[in-house]
PDB file of C-alpha atoms in Angstrom:
ATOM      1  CA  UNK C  62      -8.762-206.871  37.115  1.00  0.00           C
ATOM      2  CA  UNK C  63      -4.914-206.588  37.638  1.00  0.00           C
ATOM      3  CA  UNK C  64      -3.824-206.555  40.900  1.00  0.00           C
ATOM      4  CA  UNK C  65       0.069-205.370  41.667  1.00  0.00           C
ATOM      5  CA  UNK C  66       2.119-204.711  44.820  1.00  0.00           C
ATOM      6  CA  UNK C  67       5.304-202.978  45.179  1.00  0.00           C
ATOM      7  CA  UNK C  68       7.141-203.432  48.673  1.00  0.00           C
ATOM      8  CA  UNK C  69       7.303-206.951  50.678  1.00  0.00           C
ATOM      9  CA  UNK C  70       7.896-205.408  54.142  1.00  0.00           C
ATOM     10  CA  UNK C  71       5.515-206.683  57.125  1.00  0.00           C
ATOM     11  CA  UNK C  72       2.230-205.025  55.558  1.00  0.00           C
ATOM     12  CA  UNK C  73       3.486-206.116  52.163  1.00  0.00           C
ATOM     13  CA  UNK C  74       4.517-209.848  52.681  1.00  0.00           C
ATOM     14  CA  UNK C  75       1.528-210.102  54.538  1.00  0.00           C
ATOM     15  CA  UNK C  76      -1.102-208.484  51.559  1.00  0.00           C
ATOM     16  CA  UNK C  77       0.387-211.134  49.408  1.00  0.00           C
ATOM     17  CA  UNK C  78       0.169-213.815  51.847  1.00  0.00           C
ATOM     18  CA  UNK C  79      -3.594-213.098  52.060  1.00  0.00           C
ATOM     19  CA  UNK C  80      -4.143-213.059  48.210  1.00  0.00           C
ATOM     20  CA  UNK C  81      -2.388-216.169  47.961  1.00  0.00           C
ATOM     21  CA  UNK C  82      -4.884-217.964  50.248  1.00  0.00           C
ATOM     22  CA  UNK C  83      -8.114-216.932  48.616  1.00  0.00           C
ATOM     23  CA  UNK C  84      -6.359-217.557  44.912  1.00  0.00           C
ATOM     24  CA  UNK C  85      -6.254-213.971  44.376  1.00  0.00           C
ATOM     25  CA  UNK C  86      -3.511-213.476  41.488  1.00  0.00           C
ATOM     26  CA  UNK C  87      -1.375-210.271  41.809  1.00  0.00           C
ATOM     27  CA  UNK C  88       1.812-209.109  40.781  1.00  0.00           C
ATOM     28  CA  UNK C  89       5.102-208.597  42.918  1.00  0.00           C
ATOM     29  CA  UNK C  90       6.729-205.828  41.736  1.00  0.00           C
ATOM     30  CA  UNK C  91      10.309-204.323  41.879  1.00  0.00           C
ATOM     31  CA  UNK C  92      10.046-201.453  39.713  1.00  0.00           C
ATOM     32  CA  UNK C  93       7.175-198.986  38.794  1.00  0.00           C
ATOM     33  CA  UNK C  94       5.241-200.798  35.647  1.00  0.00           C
ATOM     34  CA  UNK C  95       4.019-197.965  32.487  1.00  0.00           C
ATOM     35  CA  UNK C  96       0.669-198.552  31.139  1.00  0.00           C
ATOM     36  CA  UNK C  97      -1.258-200.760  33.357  1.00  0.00           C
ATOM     37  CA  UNK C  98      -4.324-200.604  34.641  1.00  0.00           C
ATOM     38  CA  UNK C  99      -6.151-201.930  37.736  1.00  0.00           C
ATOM     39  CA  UNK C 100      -4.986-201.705  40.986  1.00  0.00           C
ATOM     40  CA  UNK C 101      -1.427-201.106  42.618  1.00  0.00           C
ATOM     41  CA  UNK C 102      -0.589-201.700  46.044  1.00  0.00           C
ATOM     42  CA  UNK C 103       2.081-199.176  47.314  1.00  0.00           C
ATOM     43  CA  UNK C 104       3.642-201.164  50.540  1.00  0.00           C
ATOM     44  CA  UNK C 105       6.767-199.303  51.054  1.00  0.00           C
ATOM     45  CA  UNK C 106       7.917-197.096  53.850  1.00  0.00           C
ATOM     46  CA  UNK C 107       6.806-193.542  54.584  1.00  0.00           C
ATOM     47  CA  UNK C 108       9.243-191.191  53.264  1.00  0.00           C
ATOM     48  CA  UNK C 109       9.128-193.678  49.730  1.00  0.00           C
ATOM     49  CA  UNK C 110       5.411-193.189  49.419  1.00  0.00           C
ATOM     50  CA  UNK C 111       5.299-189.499  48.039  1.00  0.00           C
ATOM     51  CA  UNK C 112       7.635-189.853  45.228  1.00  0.00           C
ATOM     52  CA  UNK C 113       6.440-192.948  44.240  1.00  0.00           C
ATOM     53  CA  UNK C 114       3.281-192.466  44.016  1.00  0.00           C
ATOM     54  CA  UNK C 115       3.683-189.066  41.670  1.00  0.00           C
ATOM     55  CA  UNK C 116       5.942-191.851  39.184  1.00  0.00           C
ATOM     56  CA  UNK C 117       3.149-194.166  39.633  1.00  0.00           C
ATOM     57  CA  UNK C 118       0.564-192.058  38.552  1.00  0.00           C
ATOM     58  CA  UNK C 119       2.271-190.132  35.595  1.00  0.00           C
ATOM     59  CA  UNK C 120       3.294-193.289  34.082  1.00  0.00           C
ATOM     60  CA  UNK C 121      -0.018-195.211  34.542  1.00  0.00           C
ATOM     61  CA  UNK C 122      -3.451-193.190  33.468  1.00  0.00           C
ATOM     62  CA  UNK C 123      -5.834-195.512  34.101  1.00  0.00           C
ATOM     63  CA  UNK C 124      -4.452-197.327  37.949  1.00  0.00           C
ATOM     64  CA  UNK C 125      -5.710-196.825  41.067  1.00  0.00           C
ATOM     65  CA  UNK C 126      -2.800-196.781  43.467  1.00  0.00           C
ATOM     66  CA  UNK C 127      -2.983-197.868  47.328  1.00  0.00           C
ATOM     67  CA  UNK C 128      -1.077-196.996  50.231  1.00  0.00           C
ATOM     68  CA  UNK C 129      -0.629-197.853  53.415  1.00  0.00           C
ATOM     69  CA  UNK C 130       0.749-194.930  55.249  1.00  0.00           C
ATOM     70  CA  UNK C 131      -1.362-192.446  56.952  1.00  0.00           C
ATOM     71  CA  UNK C 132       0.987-189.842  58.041  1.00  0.00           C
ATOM     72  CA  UNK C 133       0.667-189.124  54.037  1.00  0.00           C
ATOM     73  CA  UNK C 134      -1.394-186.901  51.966  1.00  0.00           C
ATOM     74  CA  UNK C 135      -1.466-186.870  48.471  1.00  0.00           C
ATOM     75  CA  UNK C 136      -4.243-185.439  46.813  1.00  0.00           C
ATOM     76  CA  UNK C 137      -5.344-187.233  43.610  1.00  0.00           C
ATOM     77  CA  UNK C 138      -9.059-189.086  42.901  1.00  0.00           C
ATOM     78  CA  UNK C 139      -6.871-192.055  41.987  1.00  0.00           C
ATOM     79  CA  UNK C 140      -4.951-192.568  44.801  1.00  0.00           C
ATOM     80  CA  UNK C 141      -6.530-194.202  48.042  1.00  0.00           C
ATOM     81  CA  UNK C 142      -5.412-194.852  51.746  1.00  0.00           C
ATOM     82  CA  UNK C 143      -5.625-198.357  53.355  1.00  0.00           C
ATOM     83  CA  UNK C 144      -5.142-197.872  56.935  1.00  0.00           C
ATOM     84  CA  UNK C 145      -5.009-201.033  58.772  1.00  0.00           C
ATOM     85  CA  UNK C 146      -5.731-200.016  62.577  1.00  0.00           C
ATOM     86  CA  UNK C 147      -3.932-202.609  63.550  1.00  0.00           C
ATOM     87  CA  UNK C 148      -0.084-203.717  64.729  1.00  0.00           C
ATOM     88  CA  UNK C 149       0.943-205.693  61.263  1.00  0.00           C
ATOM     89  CA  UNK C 150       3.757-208.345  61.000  1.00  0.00           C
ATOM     90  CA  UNK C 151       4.786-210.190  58.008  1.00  0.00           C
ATOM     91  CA  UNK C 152       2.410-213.309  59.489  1.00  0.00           C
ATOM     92  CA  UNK C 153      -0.465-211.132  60.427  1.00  0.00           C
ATOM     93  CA  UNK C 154      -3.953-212.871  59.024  1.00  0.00           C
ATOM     94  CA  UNK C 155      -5.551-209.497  57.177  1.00  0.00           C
ATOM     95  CA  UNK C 156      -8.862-211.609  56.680  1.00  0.00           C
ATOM     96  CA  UNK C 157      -9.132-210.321  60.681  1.00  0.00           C
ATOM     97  CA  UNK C 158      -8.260-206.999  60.037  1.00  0.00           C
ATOM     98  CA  UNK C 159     -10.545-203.926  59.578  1.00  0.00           C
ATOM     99  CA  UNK C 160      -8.959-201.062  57.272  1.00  0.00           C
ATOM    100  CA  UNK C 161     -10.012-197.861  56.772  1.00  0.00           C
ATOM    101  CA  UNK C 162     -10.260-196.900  53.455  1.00  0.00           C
ATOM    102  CA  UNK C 163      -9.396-192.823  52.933  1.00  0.00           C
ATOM    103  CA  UNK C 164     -10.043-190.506  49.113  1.00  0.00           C
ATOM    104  CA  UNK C 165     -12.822-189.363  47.098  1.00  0.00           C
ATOM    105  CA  UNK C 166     -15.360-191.581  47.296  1.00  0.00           C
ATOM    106  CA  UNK C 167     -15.726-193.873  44.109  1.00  0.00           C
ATOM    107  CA  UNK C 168     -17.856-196.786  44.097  1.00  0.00           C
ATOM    108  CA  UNK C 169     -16.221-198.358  40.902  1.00  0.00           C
ATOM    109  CA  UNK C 170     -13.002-198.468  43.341  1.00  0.00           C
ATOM    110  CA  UNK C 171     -14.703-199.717  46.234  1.00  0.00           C
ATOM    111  CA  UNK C 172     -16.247-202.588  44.048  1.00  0.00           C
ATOM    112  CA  UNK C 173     -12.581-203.715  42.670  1.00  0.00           C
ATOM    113  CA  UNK C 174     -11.265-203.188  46.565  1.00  0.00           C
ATOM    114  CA  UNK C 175     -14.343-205.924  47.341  1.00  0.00           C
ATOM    115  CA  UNK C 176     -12.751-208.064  45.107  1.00  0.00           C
ATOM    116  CA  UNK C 177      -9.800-208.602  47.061  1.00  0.00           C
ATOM    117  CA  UNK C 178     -11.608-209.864  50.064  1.00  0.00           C
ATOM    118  CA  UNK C 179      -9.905-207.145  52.419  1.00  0.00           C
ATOM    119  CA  UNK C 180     -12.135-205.738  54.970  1.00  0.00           C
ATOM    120  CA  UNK C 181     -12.600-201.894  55.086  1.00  0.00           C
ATOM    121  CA  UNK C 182     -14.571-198.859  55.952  1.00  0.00           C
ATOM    122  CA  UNK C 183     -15.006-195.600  53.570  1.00  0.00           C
ATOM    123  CA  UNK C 184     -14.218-193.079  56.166  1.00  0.00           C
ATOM    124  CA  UNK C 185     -13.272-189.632  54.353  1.00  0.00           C
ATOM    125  CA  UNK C 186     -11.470-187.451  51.922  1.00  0.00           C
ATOM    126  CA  UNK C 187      -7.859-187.474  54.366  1.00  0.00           C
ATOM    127  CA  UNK C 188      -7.727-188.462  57.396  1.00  0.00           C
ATOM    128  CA  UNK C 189      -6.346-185.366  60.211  1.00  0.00           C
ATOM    129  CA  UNK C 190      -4.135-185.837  62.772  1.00  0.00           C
ATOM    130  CA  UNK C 191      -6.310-186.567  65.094  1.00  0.00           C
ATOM    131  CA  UNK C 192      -7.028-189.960  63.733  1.00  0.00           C
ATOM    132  CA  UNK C 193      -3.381-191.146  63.555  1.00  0.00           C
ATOM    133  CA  UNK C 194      -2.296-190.012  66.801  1.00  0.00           C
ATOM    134  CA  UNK C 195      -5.626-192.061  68.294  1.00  0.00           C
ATOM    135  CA  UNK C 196      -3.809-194.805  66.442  1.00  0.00           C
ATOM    136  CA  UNK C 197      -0.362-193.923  68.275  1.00  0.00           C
ATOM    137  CA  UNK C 198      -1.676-193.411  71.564  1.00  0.00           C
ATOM    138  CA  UNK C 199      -3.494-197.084  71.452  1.00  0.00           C
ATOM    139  CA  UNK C 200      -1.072-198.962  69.505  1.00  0.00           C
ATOM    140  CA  UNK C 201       2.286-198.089  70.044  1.00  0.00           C
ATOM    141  CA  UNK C 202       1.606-196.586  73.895  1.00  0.00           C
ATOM    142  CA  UNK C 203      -0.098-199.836  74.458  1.00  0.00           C
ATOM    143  CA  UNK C 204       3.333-201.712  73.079  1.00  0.00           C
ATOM    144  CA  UNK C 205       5.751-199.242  75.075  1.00  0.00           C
ATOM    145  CA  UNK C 206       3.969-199.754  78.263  1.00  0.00           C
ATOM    146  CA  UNK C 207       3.276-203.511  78.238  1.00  0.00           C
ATOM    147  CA  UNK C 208       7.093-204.274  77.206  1.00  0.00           C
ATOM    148  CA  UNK C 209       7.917-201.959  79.935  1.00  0.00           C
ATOM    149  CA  UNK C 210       6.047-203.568  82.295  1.00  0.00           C
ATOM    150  CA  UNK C 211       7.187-206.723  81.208  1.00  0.00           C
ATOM    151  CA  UNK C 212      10.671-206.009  82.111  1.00  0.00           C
ATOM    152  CA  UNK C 213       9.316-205.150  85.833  1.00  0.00           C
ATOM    153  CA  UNK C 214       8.001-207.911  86.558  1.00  0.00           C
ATOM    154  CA  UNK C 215      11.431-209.584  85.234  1.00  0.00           C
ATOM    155  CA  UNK C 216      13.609-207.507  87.027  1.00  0.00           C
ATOM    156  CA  UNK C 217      10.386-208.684  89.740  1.00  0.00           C
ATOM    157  CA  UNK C 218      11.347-212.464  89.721  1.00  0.00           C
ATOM    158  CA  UNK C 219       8.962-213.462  87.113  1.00  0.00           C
ATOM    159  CA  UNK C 220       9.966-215.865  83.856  1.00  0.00           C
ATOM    160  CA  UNK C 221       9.260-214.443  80.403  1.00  0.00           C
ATOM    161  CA  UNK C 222       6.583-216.946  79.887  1.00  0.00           C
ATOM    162  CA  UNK C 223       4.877-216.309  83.144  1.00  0.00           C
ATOM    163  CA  UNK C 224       4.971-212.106  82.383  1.00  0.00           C
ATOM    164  CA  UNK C 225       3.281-212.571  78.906  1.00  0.00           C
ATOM    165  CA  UNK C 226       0.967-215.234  80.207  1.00  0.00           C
ATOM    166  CA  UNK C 227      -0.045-212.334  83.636  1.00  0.00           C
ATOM    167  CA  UNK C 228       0.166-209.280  81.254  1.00  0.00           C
ATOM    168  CA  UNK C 229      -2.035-210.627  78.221  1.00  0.00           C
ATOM    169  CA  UNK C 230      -4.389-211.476  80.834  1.00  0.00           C
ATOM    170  CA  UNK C 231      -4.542-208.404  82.614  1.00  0.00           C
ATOM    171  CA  UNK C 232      -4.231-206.296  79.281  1.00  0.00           C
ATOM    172  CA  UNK C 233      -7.140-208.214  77.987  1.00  0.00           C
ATOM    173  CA  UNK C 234      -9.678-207.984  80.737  1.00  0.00           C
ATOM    174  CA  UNK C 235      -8.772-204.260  81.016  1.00  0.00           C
ATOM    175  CA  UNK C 236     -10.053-203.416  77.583  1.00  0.00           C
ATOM    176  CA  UNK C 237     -13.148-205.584  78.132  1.00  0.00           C
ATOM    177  CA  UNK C 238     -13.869-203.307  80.734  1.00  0.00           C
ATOM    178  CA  UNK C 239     -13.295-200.166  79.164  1.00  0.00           C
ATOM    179  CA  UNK C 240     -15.083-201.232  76.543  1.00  0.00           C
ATOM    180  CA  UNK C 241     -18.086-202.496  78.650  1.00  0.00           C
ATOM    181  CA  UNK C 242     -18.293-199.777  81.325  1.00  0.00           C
ATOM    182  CA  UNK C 243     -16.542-196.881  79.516  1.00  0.00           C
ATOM    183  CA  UNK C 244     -14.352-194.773  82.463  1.00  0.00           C
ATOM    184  CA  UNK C 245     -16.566-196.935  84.690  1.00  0.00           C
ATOM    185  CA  UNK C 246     -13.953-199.690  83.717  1.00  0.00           C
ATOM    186  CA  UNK C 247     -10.839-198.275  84.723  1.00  0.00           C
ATOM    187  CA  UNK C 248      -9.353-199.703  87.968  1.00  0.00           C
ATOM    188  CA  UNK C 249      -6.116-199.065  90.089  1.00  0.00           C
ATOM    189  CA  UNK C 250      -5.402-196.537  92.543  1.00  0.00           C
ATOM    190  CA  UNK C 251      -5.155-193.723  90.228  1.00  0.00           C
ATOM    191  CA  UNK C 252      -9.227-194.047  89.669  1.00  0.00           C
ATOM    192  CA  UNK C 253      -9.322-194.623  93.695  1.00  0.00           C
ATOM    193  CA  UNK C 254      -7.039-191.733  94.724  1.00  0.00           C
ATOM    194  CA  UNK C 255      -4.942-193.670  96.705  1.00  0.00           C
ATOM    195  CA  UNK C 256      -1.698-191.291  96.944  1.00  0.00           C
ATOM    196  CA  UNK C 257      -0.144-193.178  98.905  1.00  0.00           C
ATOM    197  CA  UNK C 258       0.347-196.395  97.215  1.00  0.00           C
ATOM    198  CA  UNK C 259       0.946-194.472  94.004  1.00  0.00           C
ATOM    199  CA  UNK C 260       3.986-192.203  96.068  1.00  0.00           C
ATOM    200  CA  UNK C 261       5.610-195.493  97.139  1.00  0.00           C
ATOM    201  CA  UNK C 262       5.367-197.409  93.534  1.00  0.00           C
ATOM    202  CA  UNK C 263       7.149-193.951  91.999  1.00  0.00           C
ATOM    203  CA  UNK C 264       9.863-193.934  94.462  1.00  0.00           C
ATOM    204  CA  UNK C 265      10.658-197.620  93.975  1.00  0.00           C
ATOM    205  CA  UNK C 266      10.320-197.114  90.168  1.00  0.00           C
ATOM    206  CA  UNK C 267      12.332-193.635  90.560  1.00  0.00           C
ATOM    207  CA  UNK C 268      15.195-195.899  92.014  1.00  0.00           C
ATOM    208  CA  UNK C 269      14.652-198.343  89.016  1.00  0.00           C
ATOM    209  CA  UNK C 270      14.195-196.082  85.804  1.00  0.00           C
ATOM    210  CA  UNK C 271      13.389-192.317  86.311  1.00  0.00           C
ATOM    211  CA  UNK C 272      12.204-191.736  83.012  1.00  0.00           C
ATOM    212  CA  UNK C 273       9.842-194.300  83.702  1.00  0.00           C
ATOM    213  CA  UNK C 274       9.047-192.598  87.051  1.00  0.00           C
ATOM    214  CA  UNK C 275       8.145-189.268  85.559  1.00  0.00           C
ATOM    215  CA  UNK C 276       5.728-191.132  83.089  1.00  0.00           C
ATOM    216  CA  UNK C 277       4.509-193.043  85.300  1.00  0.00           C
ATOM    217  CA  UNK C 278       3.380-190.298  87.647  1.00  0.00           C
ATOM    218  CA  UNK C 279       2.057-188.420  84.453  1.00  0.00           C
ATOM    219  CA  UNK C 280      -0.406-190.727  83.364  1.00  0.00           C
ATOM    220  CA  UNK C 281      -1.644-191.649  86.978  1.00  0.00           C
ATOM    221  CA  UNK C 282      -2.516-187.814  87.524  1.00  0.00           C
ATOM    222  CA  UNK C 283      -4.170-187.762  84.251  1.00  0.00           C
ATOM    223  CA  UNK C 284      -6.121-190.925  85.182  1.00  0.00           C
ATOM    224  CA  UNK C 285      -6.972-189.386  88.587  1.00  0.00           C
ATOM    225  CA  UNK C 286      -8.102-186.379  86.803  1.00  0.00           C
ATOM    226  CA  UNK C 287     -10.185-188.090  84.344  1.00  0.00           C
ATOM    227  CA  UNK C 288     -11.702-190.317  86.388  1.00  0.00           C
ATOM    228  CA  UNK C 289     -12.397-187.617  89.325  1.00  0.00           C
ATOM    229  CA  UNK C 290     -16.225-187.056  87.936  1.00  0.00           C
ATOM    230  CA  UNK C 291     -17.079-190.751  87.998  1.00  0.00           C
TER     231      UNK C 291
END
């Protein structure tokens, strides 16, 4: 089986990285190849996906293409979605990393994809918006929030070091909880209703960054609200 790879971004440098390490051979890319066959791995950025893959496909009969983006839909039984629900850099290790594998279901595919050693899940035709914006609110809200809060506790006295060593800690053993106790989990004085304390951090944040503030008092109210039925 032929394994190629167009785009050396973060998901792209690290795909190759990972098929270096278990001996897989594959091809790098920096063109679209005619008359292959096998599989093609389409790392490239959103708005190149579409286009590419319509190249891809009319000059090679016989690949199976993958992507990586799943804000795109392109309906064909030979093109398949990789998802990795997961925050990628160029150094990720993808042997840790559980994909979700989108398109008609095809168990020749699946086999080749096995081959590969990546770890994924058949979950579907497409997947609906839904699913990505779970991915957005838990990955990138998660990222806005903890940098943000890392700067507070900077502006707060605190060294660099010390904020990521207190907020990967805290981050951590919130998500345990969560995922031990469900809403059970959630702590703070949002889930307690104390107003008060909640009125006197939004001032002092209104002072410091008033976009901020107005999140900040968004989400607590839909905590409050969410976790009035305990």
């Amino acid at each position: 089986m032929d394994i190629f790879l167009i785009g050396l971004g973060k998901v792209g440098t690290a795909l190759s990285n990972f098929l270096k390490k278990r001996n897989v051979e594959h091809k790098i890319l920096q063109k679209v190849p005619e008359n292959v066959s096998g599989i093609l791995f389409l790392a490239v950025s959103d708005s190149a996906v579409s286009p590419l893959l319509s190249e891809i496909l009319e000059k090679n009969p016989e690949l199976f293409v993958v992507h990586f983006s799943a804000a795109t839909h392109f309906e064909d039984n030979r093109v398949f979605l990789l998802h990795p629900y997961s925050s990628i850099n160029k150094r990720t290790e993808l042997n840790q990393i559980l994909f979700t594998l989108w398109g008609d279901k095809k168990p020749v595919f699946e086999e080749m994809l096995n081959k590969t050693g990546l770890n994924f899940v058949y979950c579907g035709k497409n997947p609906g918006p839904l699913y990505h914006a779970s991915a957005v609110i838990s990955g990138n809200f998660t990222q806005f929030f903890v940098l943000q809060a890392s700067a507070l506790l900077e502006k707060s006295g605190f060294t660099k070091e010390d904020s990521e060593k207190l907020l990967r800690q805290l981050v951590n053993s919130s998500l345990d909880n969560i995922f031990l106790d469900g809403k059970n989990g959630i702590t703070g004085p949002a889930s307690r209703g104390e107003n008060e304390v909640l009125s006197n951090e939004y001032n002092a944040l209104n002072n410091e960054n008033s976009e901020l503030a107005l999140i900040f008092k968004a989400v607590n109210e839909a905590i409050s609200r969410f976790c009035a039925d305990k």
